């Protein structure tokens, strides 16, 4: 079974631009979560989607948004990029729904490395 | 809110040494607990998990026991190898659809 895939793997943008990152979950997984990883703040939760609905959101400004499609693929968008948005963005998928709950195990993709200049 | 505290690194060991990484948590309800590992330039890999008190998760020689009375989930391995060099993250998941992570512990194993 293929794992979680993320595209692109690397991105270089300049301040003020916007960026869209893509995540394809493991087949059969309906929940997709996004995390930001930086050396200073560690791993921080951005948001989680299940069946095209956002169920939870972390403490990030409105410049960070996401969506999920009917095939469970997800995208996240960051508008008006700032230098501090430079990070590794990780996507994770899990079964979600009734098969989930607090035992639902998340499997991570390789991440997208975003550099903002 | 939920939080995870794990021992500060970095940790440097010789091959075949015993490894322990301490992890304690604060959570409402009955969370599940996880250890993830991250190798350089990669995403997170699930190492092991435990979903209820007294459960023991194990994988690749690593073990951790869910201790509700001490709110801990310490990671142990009896004999480490150079290939175990990585960053290890303790995490918990409660009924809020997200993982809460510790700060990560960098482990370096020398031959």
Coordinates of N, CA and C in Angstrom, one line a residue:
Chain A
X1 N 0.9 -1.2 0.0 CA 0.0 0.0 0.0 C 0.9 1.2 0.0
X2 N 0.6 2.2 -0.9 CA 1.4 3.4 -1.0 C 1.2 4.2 0.3
X3 N 2.3 4.9 0.7 CA 2.2 5.8 1.8 C 1.6 7.1 1.5
X4 N 1.7 8.1 2.4 CA 1.3 9.4 2.2 C 2.3 10.1 1.3
X5 N 1.8 10.8 0.3 CA 2.6 11.5 -0.6 C 2.3 13.0 -0.5
X6 N 3.4 13.8 -0.6 CA 3.3 15.2 -0.6 C 4.0 15.9 -1.7
X7 N 3.4 16.9 -2.3 CA 4.1 17.6 -3.4 C 3.9 19.1 -3.3
X8 N 4.9 19.9 -3.7 CA 6.2 19.4 -4.0 C 7.0 19.1 -2.8
X9 N 8.2 18.6 -2.9 CA 9.0 18.3 -1.8 C 9.8 19.5 -1.3
X10 N 10.1 20.4 -2.2 CA 10.8 21.6 -1.9 C 10.2 22.8 -2.6
X11 N 10.2 23.9 -1.9 CA 9.7 25.2 -2.5 C 10.5 26.3 -2.0
X12 N 10.7 27.3 -2.9 CA 11.4 28.5 -2.5 C 10.5 29.7 -3.0
X13 N 10.0 30.5 -2.1 CA 9.1 31.6 -2.4 C 9.7 32.9 -1.8
X14 N 9.2 34.0 -2.2 CA 9.6 35.3 -1.6 C 8.4 35.9 -0.8
X15 N 8.8 36.7 0.1 CA 7.8 37.3 1.0 C 6.6 37.9 0.2
X16 N 5.4 37.8 0.7 CA 4.3 38.3 0.0 C 3.6 37.4 -1.0
X17 N 4.3 36.4 -1.4 CA 3.7 35.4 -2.4 C 2.8 34.5 -1.6
X18 N 2.1 33.7 -2.4 CA 1.3 32.6 -1.8 C 1.7 31.3 -2.3
X19 N 1.4 30.2 -1.5 CA 1.8 28.9 -1.9 C 0.7 27.9 -1.6
X20 N 0.7 26.8 -2.4 CA -0.3 25.7 -2.2 C 0.5 24.4 -2.1
X21 N 0.3 23.7 -1.1 CA 0.9 22.4 -0.9 C -0.1 21.3 -1.0
X22 N 0.3 20.1 -1.5 CA -0.7 19.1 -1.7 C -0.3 17.8 -1.0
X23 N -1.4 17.1 -0.6 CA -1.2 15.8 0.2 C -2.1 14.8 -0.3
X24 N -1.6 13.6 -0.6 CA -2.5 12.5 -1.0 C -2.4 11.4 0.1
X25 N -3.5 11.1 0.8 CA -3.4 10.2 1.9 C -3.3 8.7 1.5
X26 N -3.0 7.9 2.5 CA -3.0 6.4 2.2 C -4.4 6.0 1.8
X27 N -4.5 5.1 0.8 CA -5.8 4.6 0.3 C -6.7 4.1 1.4
X28 N -7.9 4.6 1.4 CA -8.8 4.2 2.5 C -8.9 5.2 3.7
X29 N -7.9 6.0 3.8 CA -7.8 7.0 4.9 C -8.7 8.2 4.5
X30 N -9.5 8.6 5.4 CA -10.4 9.8 5.1 C -10.1 11.0 5.9
X31 N -9.1 10.9 6.9 CA -8.7 12.1 7.7 C -7.3 12.5 7.2
X32 N -7.2 13.8 7.1 CA -5.9 14.4 6.7 C -5.6 15.5 7.7
X33 N -4.4 15.5 8.3 CA -4.0 16.6 9.2 C -2.7 17.2 8.7
X34 N -2.5 18.5 9.0 CA -1.3 19.2 8.6 C -0.6 19.7 9.9
X35 N 0.7 19.7 9.8 CA 1.5 20.2 10.9 C 2.7 21.0 10.3
X36 N 3.1 22.0 11.1 CA 4.3 22.8 10.8 C 5.4 22.4 11.7
X37 N 6.6 22.2 11.2 CA 7.7 21.9 12.0 C 8.8 22.9 11.8
X38 N 9.2 23.6 12.9 CA 10.3 24.5 12.8 C 11.3 24.2 14.0
X39 N 12.5 24.6 13.9 CA 13.5 24.4 14.9 C 13.1 25.1 16.2
X40 N 12.5 26.2 16.1 CA 12.1 27.0 17.3 C 10.8 26.5 18.0
X41 N 9.8 26.2 17.2 CA 8.5 25.9 17.8 C 8.2 24.4 17.8
X42 N 9.0 23.6 17.1 CA 8.8 22.2 17.1 C 7.6 21.9 16.1
X43 N 6.8 20.9 16.5 CA 5.7 20.4 15.7 C 4.4 21.0 16.2
X44 N 3.8 21.8 15.3 CA 2.5 22.4 15.7 C 1.4 22.0 14.7
X45 N 0.3 21.8 15.3 CA -0.9 21.4 14.6 C -1.5 22.6 13.8
X46 N -1.8 22.4 12.5 CA -2.4 23.4 11.7 C -3.9 23.2 11.7
X47 N -4.3 22.1 11.1 CA -5.8 21.7 11.0 C -5.9 20.3 10.6
X48 N -7.2 19.8 10.7 CA -7.5 18.4 10.4 C -8.8 18.4 9.6
X49 N -8.9 17.6 8.6 CA -10.0 17.5 7.7 C -10.5 16.0 7.7
X50 N -11.8 15.9 7.6 CA -12.5 14.6 7.5 C -13.7 14.8 6.6
X51 N -13.8 14.0 5.6 CA -15.0 14.1 4.7 C -15.2 15.5 4.3
X52 N -14.1 16.2 3.9 CA -14.2 17.5 3.3 C -14.6 18.6 4.3
X53 N -14.6 18.2 5.6 CA -15.0 19.2 6.7 C -13.8 19.4 7.6
X54 N -13.5 20.6 8.0 CA -12.5 20.9 9.0 C -13.0 20.6 10.4
X55 N -12.4 19.7 11.1 CA -12.9 19.4 12.4 C -12.1 20.1 13.5
X56 N -10.9 20.5 13.3 CA -10.2 21.1 14.3 C -9.1 22.0 13.6
X57 N -8.8 23.1 14.3 CA -7.8 24.1 13.8 C -6.9 24.5 14.9
X58 N -5.6 24.6 14.6 CA -4.6 25.1 15.5 C -4.6 26.6 15.6
X59 N -3.6 27.1 16.3 CA -3.5 28.6 16.5 C -2.7 29.3 15.5
X60 N -3.1 29.3 14.3 CA -2.4 29.9 13.2 C -3.3 31.0 12.6
X61 N -2.6 32.1 12.1 CA -3.4 33.2 11.5 C -4.2 32.7 10.3
X62 N -5.2 33.5 9.9 CA -6.1 33.2 8.8 C -5.4 33.0 7.4
X63 N -4.1 33.4 7.4 CA -3.3 33.3 6.1 C -3.2 31.8 5.8
X64 N -3.3 31.0 6.8 CA -3.1 29.5 6.6 C -4.5 28.9 6.4
X65 N -4.8 28.3 5.4 CA -6.1 27.7 5.1 C -5.9 26.3 4.4
X66 N -6.9 25.5 4.4 CA -6.8 24.2 3.8 C -8.1 23.8 3.2
X67 N -8.1 22.7 2.6 CA -9.4 22.1 2.1 C -9.1 20.6 1.8
X68 N -10.2 19.9 1.7 CA -10.1 18.5 1.4 C -11.1 18.2 0.3
X69 N -10.7 17.3 -0.6 CA -11.5 17.0 -1.8 C -12.3 15.7 -1.5
X70 N -13.2 15.4 -2.4 CA -14.0 14.2 -2.2 C -13.2 12.9 -2.2
X71 N -12.0 12.9 -2.9 CA -11.2 11.7 -2.9 C -10.2 11.7 -1.7
X72 N -10.4 12.6 -0.7 CA -9.7 12.7 0.5 C -8.3 13.4 0.3
X73 N -7.9 13.7 -0.9 CA -6.7 14.5 -1.1 C -6.9 15.9 -0.4
X74 N -5.8 16.4 0.0 CA -6.0 17.7 0.7 C -4.9 18.7 0.2
X75 N -5.2 20.0 0.3 CA -4.3 21.0 0.0 C -4.3 22.0 1.1
X76 N -3.1 22.6 1.4 CA -3.1 23.8 2.3 C -2.5 24.9 1.5
X77 N -3.0 26.1 1.9 CA -2.6 27.3 1.2 C -2.1 28.3 2.3
X78 N -1.0 29.0 1.9 CA -0.5 30.1 2.8 C -0.4 31.3 1.9
X79 N -1.1 32.3 2.3 CA -1.1 33.6 1.5 C -0.2 34.6 2.2
X80 N 0.2 35.6 1.5 CA 1.1 36.6 2.0 C 2.2 36.1 2.8
X81 N 3.1 35.3 2.2 CA 4.1 34.6 3.0 C 5.0 35.6 3.7
X82 N 5.4 35.1 4.9 CA 6.4 35.8 5.8 C 7.6 35.0 6.0
X83 N 8.7 35.6 6.3 CA 9.9 34.9 6.5 C 9.7 33.7 7.6
X84 N 8.9 34.0 8.6 CA 8.7 33.0 9.6 C 7.9 31.8 9.2
X85 N 7.4 31.8 8.0 CA 6.6 30.7 7.5 C 7.6 29.6 6.9
X86 N 8.8 29.9 6.9 CA 9.8 28.9 6.4 C 9.8 27.7 7.4
X87 N 9.5 26.6 6.9 CA 9.3 25.4 7.8 C 9.2 24.1 6.9
X88 N 9.2 23.0 7.6 CA 8.8 21.7 7.0 C 7.3 21.5 7.3
X89 N 6.5 21.4 6.3 CA 5.1 21.2 6.4 C 4.8 19.7 6.2
X90 N 4.2 19.1 7.2 CA 4.0 17.7 7.3 C 2.5 17.4 7.2
X91 N 2.2 16.4 6.4 CA 0.8 16.0 6.2 C 0.7 14.6 6.8
X92 N -0.4 14.3 7.5 CA -0.6 12.9 8.1 C -2.0 12.4 7.7
X93 N -2.1 11.2 7.5 CA -3.5 10.6 7.2 C -3.8 9.5 8.2
X94 N -5.1 9.4 8.4 CA -5.6 8.3 9.3 C -6.9 7.9 8.9
X95 N -7.4 6.8 9.4 CA -8.7 6.3 9.0 C -9.8 7.3 9.3
X96 N -9.8 7.9 10.5 CA -10.9 8.9 10.8 C -12.2 8.2 11.1
X97 N -13.2 9.1 11.3 CA -14.6 8.6 11.5 C -14.7 7.7 12.7
X98 N -15.7 6.8 12.5 CA -16.0 5.8 13.6 C -14.8 4.9 13.9
X99 N -14.0 4.7 12.8 CA -12.8 3.8 13.0 C -11.7 4.5 13.7
X100 N -11.9 5.8 14.0 CA -10.8 6.6 14.6 C -11.0 6.9 16.0
X101 N -11.3 8.1 16.4 CA -11.3 8.4 17.8 C -9.9 8.6 18.3
X102 N -9.7 8.6 19.6 CA -8.4 8.9 20.1 C -7.4 7.8 19.9
X103 N -7.8 6.6 19.3 CA -6.9 5.6 19.0 C -6.4 5.7 17.5
X104 N -7.0 6.6 16.8 CA -6.7 6.7 15.4 C -5.3 7.1 15.2
X105 N -4.6 6.3 14.4 CA -3.1 6.4 14.2 C -2.8 7.2 13.0
X106 N -2.0 8.2 13.1 CA -1.7 9.1 12.0 C -0.4 8.6 11.4
X107 N -0.3 8.6 10.1 CA 0.9 8.2 9.3 C 1.3 9.4 8.5
X108 N 2.6 9.7 8.5 CA 3.1 11.0 8.0 C 3.7 10.8 6.6
X109 N 3.6 11.8 5.8 CA 4.3 11.9 4.6 C 5.7 12.5 4.8
X110 N 6.5 12.6 3.7 CA 7.9 13.1 3.8 C 8.0 14.6 4.1
X111 N 6.9 15.3 3.8 CA 7.0 16.7 4.1 C 7.3 17.6 2.9
X112 N 6.9 18.8 3.0 CA 7.3 19.8 2.0 C 8.1 20.9 2.7
X113 N 9.4 21.1 2.2 CA 10.3 22.1 2.8 C 10.0 23.4 2.1
X114 N 9.5 24.4 2.8 CA 9.2 25.7 2.3 C 10.2 26.7 2.8
X115 N 10.9 27.4 1.9 CA 11.8 28.4 2.3 C 11.3 29.7 1.7
X116 N 11.1 30.7 2.6 CA 10.6 32.0 2.2 C 11.8 33.0 2.3
X117 N 12.1 33.7 1.2 CA 13.2 34.6 1.1 C 12.8 36.0 1.1
Chain B
X1 N -5.2 22.1 28.8 CA -5.0 21.5 27.5 C -4.0 20.3 27.6
X2 N -3.9 19.6 26.5 CA -3.0 18.5 26.4 C -1.5 19.0 26.2
X3 N -0.6 18.3 26.8 CA 0.8 18.6 26.6 C 1.7 17.4 26.9
X4 N 2.8 17.5 26.2 CA 3.8 16.4 26.4 C 5.2 17.0 26.7
X5 N 5.8 16.4 27.7 CA 7.2 16.8 28.0 C 8.1 15.7 27.9
X6 N 9.2 15.8 27.1 CA 10.1 14.8 27.0 C 11.5 15.3 27.3
X7 N 12.4 14.4 27.7 CA 13.7 14.8 28.1 C 14.5 15.6 27.1
X8 N 15.2 16.5 27.5 CA 16.0 17.4 26.6 C 17.1 16.5 26.1
X9 N 17.5 16.8 24.8 CA 18.7 16.2 24.3 C 19.8 17.2 24.2
X10 N 20.8 16.9 23.4 CA 20.9 15.7 22.7 C 21.5 14.6 23.6
X11 N 21.2 13.4 23.1 CA 21.7 12.2 23.8 C 22.8 11.5 22.9
X12 N 23.9 11.2 23.4 CA 25.0 10.6 22.7 C 25.3 9.3 23.4
X13 N 25.3 8.2 22.6 CA 25.6 6.9 23.2 C 26.6 6.1 22.3
X14 N 27.2 5.1 22.9 CA 28.0 4.1 22.2 C 27.1 3.0 21.7
X15 N 27.5 2.4 20.6 CA 26.7 1.2 20.1 C 26.6 0.2 21.2
X16 N 25.4 -0.5 21.3 CA 25.1 -1.5 22.2 C 24.8 -1.0 23.6
X17 N 24.7 0.3 23.8 CA 24.3 0.9 25.1 C 22.8 0.9 25.2
X18 N 22.4 1.1 26.5 CA 20.9 1.1 26.8 C 20.4 2.6 26.6
X19 N 19.3 2.7 26.0 CA 18.7 4.0 25.7 C 17.4 4.1 26.5
X20 N 17.2 5.2 27.2 CA 15.9 5.6 27.8 C 15.7 7.1 27.4
X21 N 14.5 7.3 26.9 CA 14.0 8.7 26.7 C 12.7 8.9 27.5
X22 N 12.8 9.8 28.5 CA 11.6 10.0 29.3 C 10.6 10.9 28.7
X23 N 9.3 10.5 28.9 CA 8.2 11.3 28.4 C 7.1 11.3 29.4
X24 N 6.6 12.4 29.7 CA 5.4 12.5 30.6 C 4.4 13.4 29.9
X25 N 3.1 13.2 30.3 CA 2.1 13.9 29.6 C 1.0 14.5 30.6
X26 N 0.3 15.5 30.1 CA -0.9 16.0 30.7 C -2.0 15.9 29.7
X27 N -3.2 15.4 30.1 CA -4.3 15.2 29.2 C -5.6 15.0 29.9
X28 N -6.6 15.5 29.2 CA -8.0 15.2 29.7 C -8.4 13.9 29.1
X29 N -9.2 13.1 29.8 CA -9.7 11.9 29.3 C -8.7 10.8 29.2
X30 N -8.8 9.9 28.2 CA -8.0 8.8 28.1 C -7.3 8.8 26.8
X31 N -6.1 9.5 26.7 CA -5.4 9.6 25.4 C -4.7 8.3 25.0
X32 N -4.4 8.3 23.7 CA -3.5 7.3 23.2 C -2.1 7.9 23.1
X33 N -1.1 7.1 23.3 CA 0.3 7.6 23.3 C 1.1 7.0 22.2
X34 N 2.0 7.8 21.6 CA 2.8 7.4 20.5 C 4.2 7.8 20.6
X35 N 5.1 7.0 20.0 CA 6.5 7.5 19.7 C 6.7 7.5 18.2
X36 N 7.1 8.6 17.7 CA 7.5 8.7 16.3 C 9.0 9.0 16.2
X37 N 9.6 8.6 15.1 CA 11.0 8.8 14.9 C 11.2 9.5 13.5
X38 N 12.1 10.4 13.5 CA 12.4 11.2 12.3 C 13.9 11.1 12.0
X39 N 14.2 10.6 10.8 CA 15.5 10.5 10.3 C 15.8 11.7 9.5
X40 N 17.1 12.1 9.4 CA 17.4 13.3 8.7 C 16.8 13.5 7.3
X41 N 16.2 14.6 7.1 CA 15.6 14.9 5.8 C 14.3 14.1 5.5
X42 N 13.7 13.5 6.5 CA 12.5 12.7 6.3 C 11.3 13.2 7.1
X43 N 10.2 12.6 6.9 CA 9.0 12.9 7.7 C 9.1 12.0 9.0
X44 N 7.9 11.9 9.7 CA 7.9 11.1 10.9 C 7.4 9.7 10.6
X45 N 8.1 8.8 11.2 CA 7.6 7.4 11.1 C 7.1 6.9 12.5
X46 N 6.0 6.2 12.5 CA 5.4 5.7 13.7 C 6.4 4.6 14.2
X47 N 6.8 4.7 15.4 CA 7.6 3.7 16.0 C 6.8 2.7 16.8
X48 N 6.0 3.2 17.7 CA 5.1 2.3 18.5 C 4.0 3.1 19.1
X49 N 3.0 2.4 19.6 CA 1.9 3.1 20.3 C 1.3 2.3 21.4
X50 N 0.5 3.0 22.2 CA -0.3 2.3 23.3 C -1.6 3.1 23.4
X51 N -2.7 2.4 23.5 CA -4.0 3.0 23.5 C -4.7 3.0 24.9
X52 N -4.2 2.3 25.8 CA -4.8 2.3 27.2 C -3.8 2.0 28.2
X53 N -4.1 2.3 29.5 CA -3.2 2.1 30.6 C -2.7 0.7 30.7
X54 N -1.4 0.6 30.9 CA -0.6 -0.7 31.1 C -0.3 -1.4 29.8
X55 N -0.8 -0.8 28.7 CA -0.4 -1.4 27.4 C 1.1 -1.1 27.2
X56 N 1.7 -2.1 26.5 CA 3.1 -1.9 26.1 C 3.2 -1.9 24.6
X57 N 3.7 -0.9 24.1 CA 4.0 -0.8 22.6 C 5.4 -1.3 22.4
X58 N 5.7 -2.0 21.3 CA 7.0 -2.4 21.0 C 7.2 -2.6 19.5
X59 N 8.4 -2.3 19.0 CA 8.8 -2.4 17.6 C 10.3 -2.2 17.5
X60 N 10.9 -3.0 16.6 CA 12.3 -2.9 16.3 C 13.2 -2.8 17.6
X61 N 12.8 -3.5 18.6 CA 13.6 -3.6 19.8 C 13.3 -2.4 20.8
X62 N 12.5 -1.5 20.4 CA 12.1 -0.4 21.3 C 10.8 -0.8 22.0
X63 N 10.7 -0.3 23.3 CA 9.5 -0.6 24.1 C 9.1 0.7 24.8
X64 N 7.8 0.8 25.1 CA 7.3 1.8 26.0 C 6.0 1.3 26.6
X65 N 5.8 1.6 27.9 CA 4.6 1.2 28.6 C 3.8 2.4 29.1
X66 N 2.5 2.4 28.8 CA 1.6 3.4 29.2 C 1.3 3.3 30.7
X67 N 1.9 4.3 31.4 CA 1.7 4.3 32.9 C 0.8 5.5 33.3
X68 N -0.5 5.1 33.6 CA -1.4 6.2 33.9 C -1.2 6.8 35.3
X69 N -0.7 6.0 36.2 CA -0.5 6.5 37.5 C 0.6 7.5 37.6
X70 N 1.6 7.4 36.7 CA 2.7 8.4 36.7 C 2.6 9.3 35.4
X71 N 1.6 9.1 34.7 CA 1.4 9.8 33.4 C 2.7 9.9 32.6
X72 N 3.2 8.7 32.3 CA 4.4 8.6 31.6 C 4.4 7.5 30.5
X73 N 5.3 7.6 29.5 CA 5.4 6.7 28.4 C 6.9 6.7 27.9
X74 N 7.7 6.2 28.8 CA 9.2 6.3 28.5 C 9.6 5.3 27.5
X75 N 10.5 5.7 26.6 CA 10.9 4.8 25.5 C 12.3 4.2 25.9
X76 N 12.4 2.9 25.6 CA 13.6 2.2 26.0 C 14.0 1.2 24.9
X77 N 15.4 1.1 24.8 CA 15.9 0.1 23.9 C 17.2 -0.5 24.6
X78 N 17.3 -1.8 24.6 CA 18.3 -2.4 25.3 C 19.7 -2.3 24.7
X79 N 19.8 -2.3 23.4 CA 21.1 -2.3 22.7 C 21.0 -1.5 21.4
X80 N 21.4 -0.2 21.4 CA 21.2 0.6 20.3 C 22.3 0.4 19.2
X81 N 21.9 0.7 18.0 CA 22.8 0.6 16.8 C 23.0 2.0 16.2
X82 N 24.0 2.1 15.4 CA 24.3 3.4 14.7 C 23.0 3.9 14.0
X83 N 22.3 2.9 13.4 CA 21.2 3.2 12.6 C 20.0 3.7 13.4
X84 N 20.1 3.7 14.7 CA 19.0 4.3 15.6 C 19.2 5.8 15.8
X85 N 20.3 6.3 15.2 CA 20.5 7.8 15.3 C 19.4 8.5 14.6
X86 N 18.7 9.4 15.4 CA 17.5 10.0 14.8 C 16.9 11.0 15.9
X87 N 15.8 11.7 15.5 CA 15.1 12.5 16.5 C 13.8 11.7 16.9
X88 N 13.6 11.6 18.2 CA 12.4 10.8 18.7 C 11.4 11.8 19.3
X89 N 10.2 11.6 18.9 CA 9.1 12.4 19.4 C 8.1 11.6 20.1
X90 N 7.7 12.0 21.3 CA 6.6 11.5 22.1 C 5.4 12.3 21.7
X91 N 4.2 11.6 21.6 CA 3.0 12.4 21.2 C 1.8 11.7 21.9
X92 N 0.8 12.5 22.1 CA -0.5 12.0 22.6 C -1.6 12.4 21.7
X93 N -2.7 11.6 21.6 CA -3.9 12.0 20.9 C -5.1 11.8 21.8
X94 N -5.8 12.9 22.0 CA -7.1 12.8 22.7 C -8.2 12.9 21.7
X95 N -9.4 13.2 22.2 CA -10.6 13.2 21.3 C -10.7 14.6 20.6
X96 N -9.6 15.2 20.2 CA -9.7 16.4 19.5 C -9.0 16.4 18.1
X97 N -8.9 15.2 17.6 CA -8.4 15.0 16.2 C -7.0 15.4 15.9
X98 N -6.2 15.7 16.9 CA -4.9 16.1 16.7 C -3.9 15.4 17.6
X99 N -2.6 15.4 17.1 CA -1.5 14.9 17.9 C -0.8 16.1 18.6
X100 N -0.5 16.0 19.9 CA 0.3 16.9 20.6 C 1.6 16.3 20.8
X101 N 2.7 17.0 20.4 CA 4.0 16.5 20.4 C 4.9 17.1 21.5
X102 N 5.9 16.3 22.0 CA 6.9 16.8 22.8 C 7.9 17.5 21.8
X103 N 9.0 18.1 22.5 CA 9.9 18.9 21.7 C 10.9 18.0 20.9
X104 N 11.0 16.7 21.1 CA 11.9 15.9 20.4 C 13.2 15.7 21.1
X105 N 13.8 14.5 21.0 CA 15.1 14.2 21.6 C 16.0 13.7 20.5
X106 N 17.1 14.4 20.3 CA 18.0 13.9 19.3 C 19.0 12.9 19.9
X107 N 19.0 11.7 19.2 CA 19.9 10.6 19.7 C 21.0 10.4 18.7
X108 N 22.2 10.3 19.1 CA 23.3 10.0 18.2 C 24.0 8.8 18.8
X109 N 24.2 7.7 18.0 CA 24.8 6.5 18.4 C 26.2 6.4 17.7
X110 N 27.2 6.3 18.4 CA 28.6 6.2 17.9 C 29.1 4.8 17.8
X111 N 29.7 4.4 16.7 CA 30.3 3.1 16.6 C 31.4 2.8 17.5

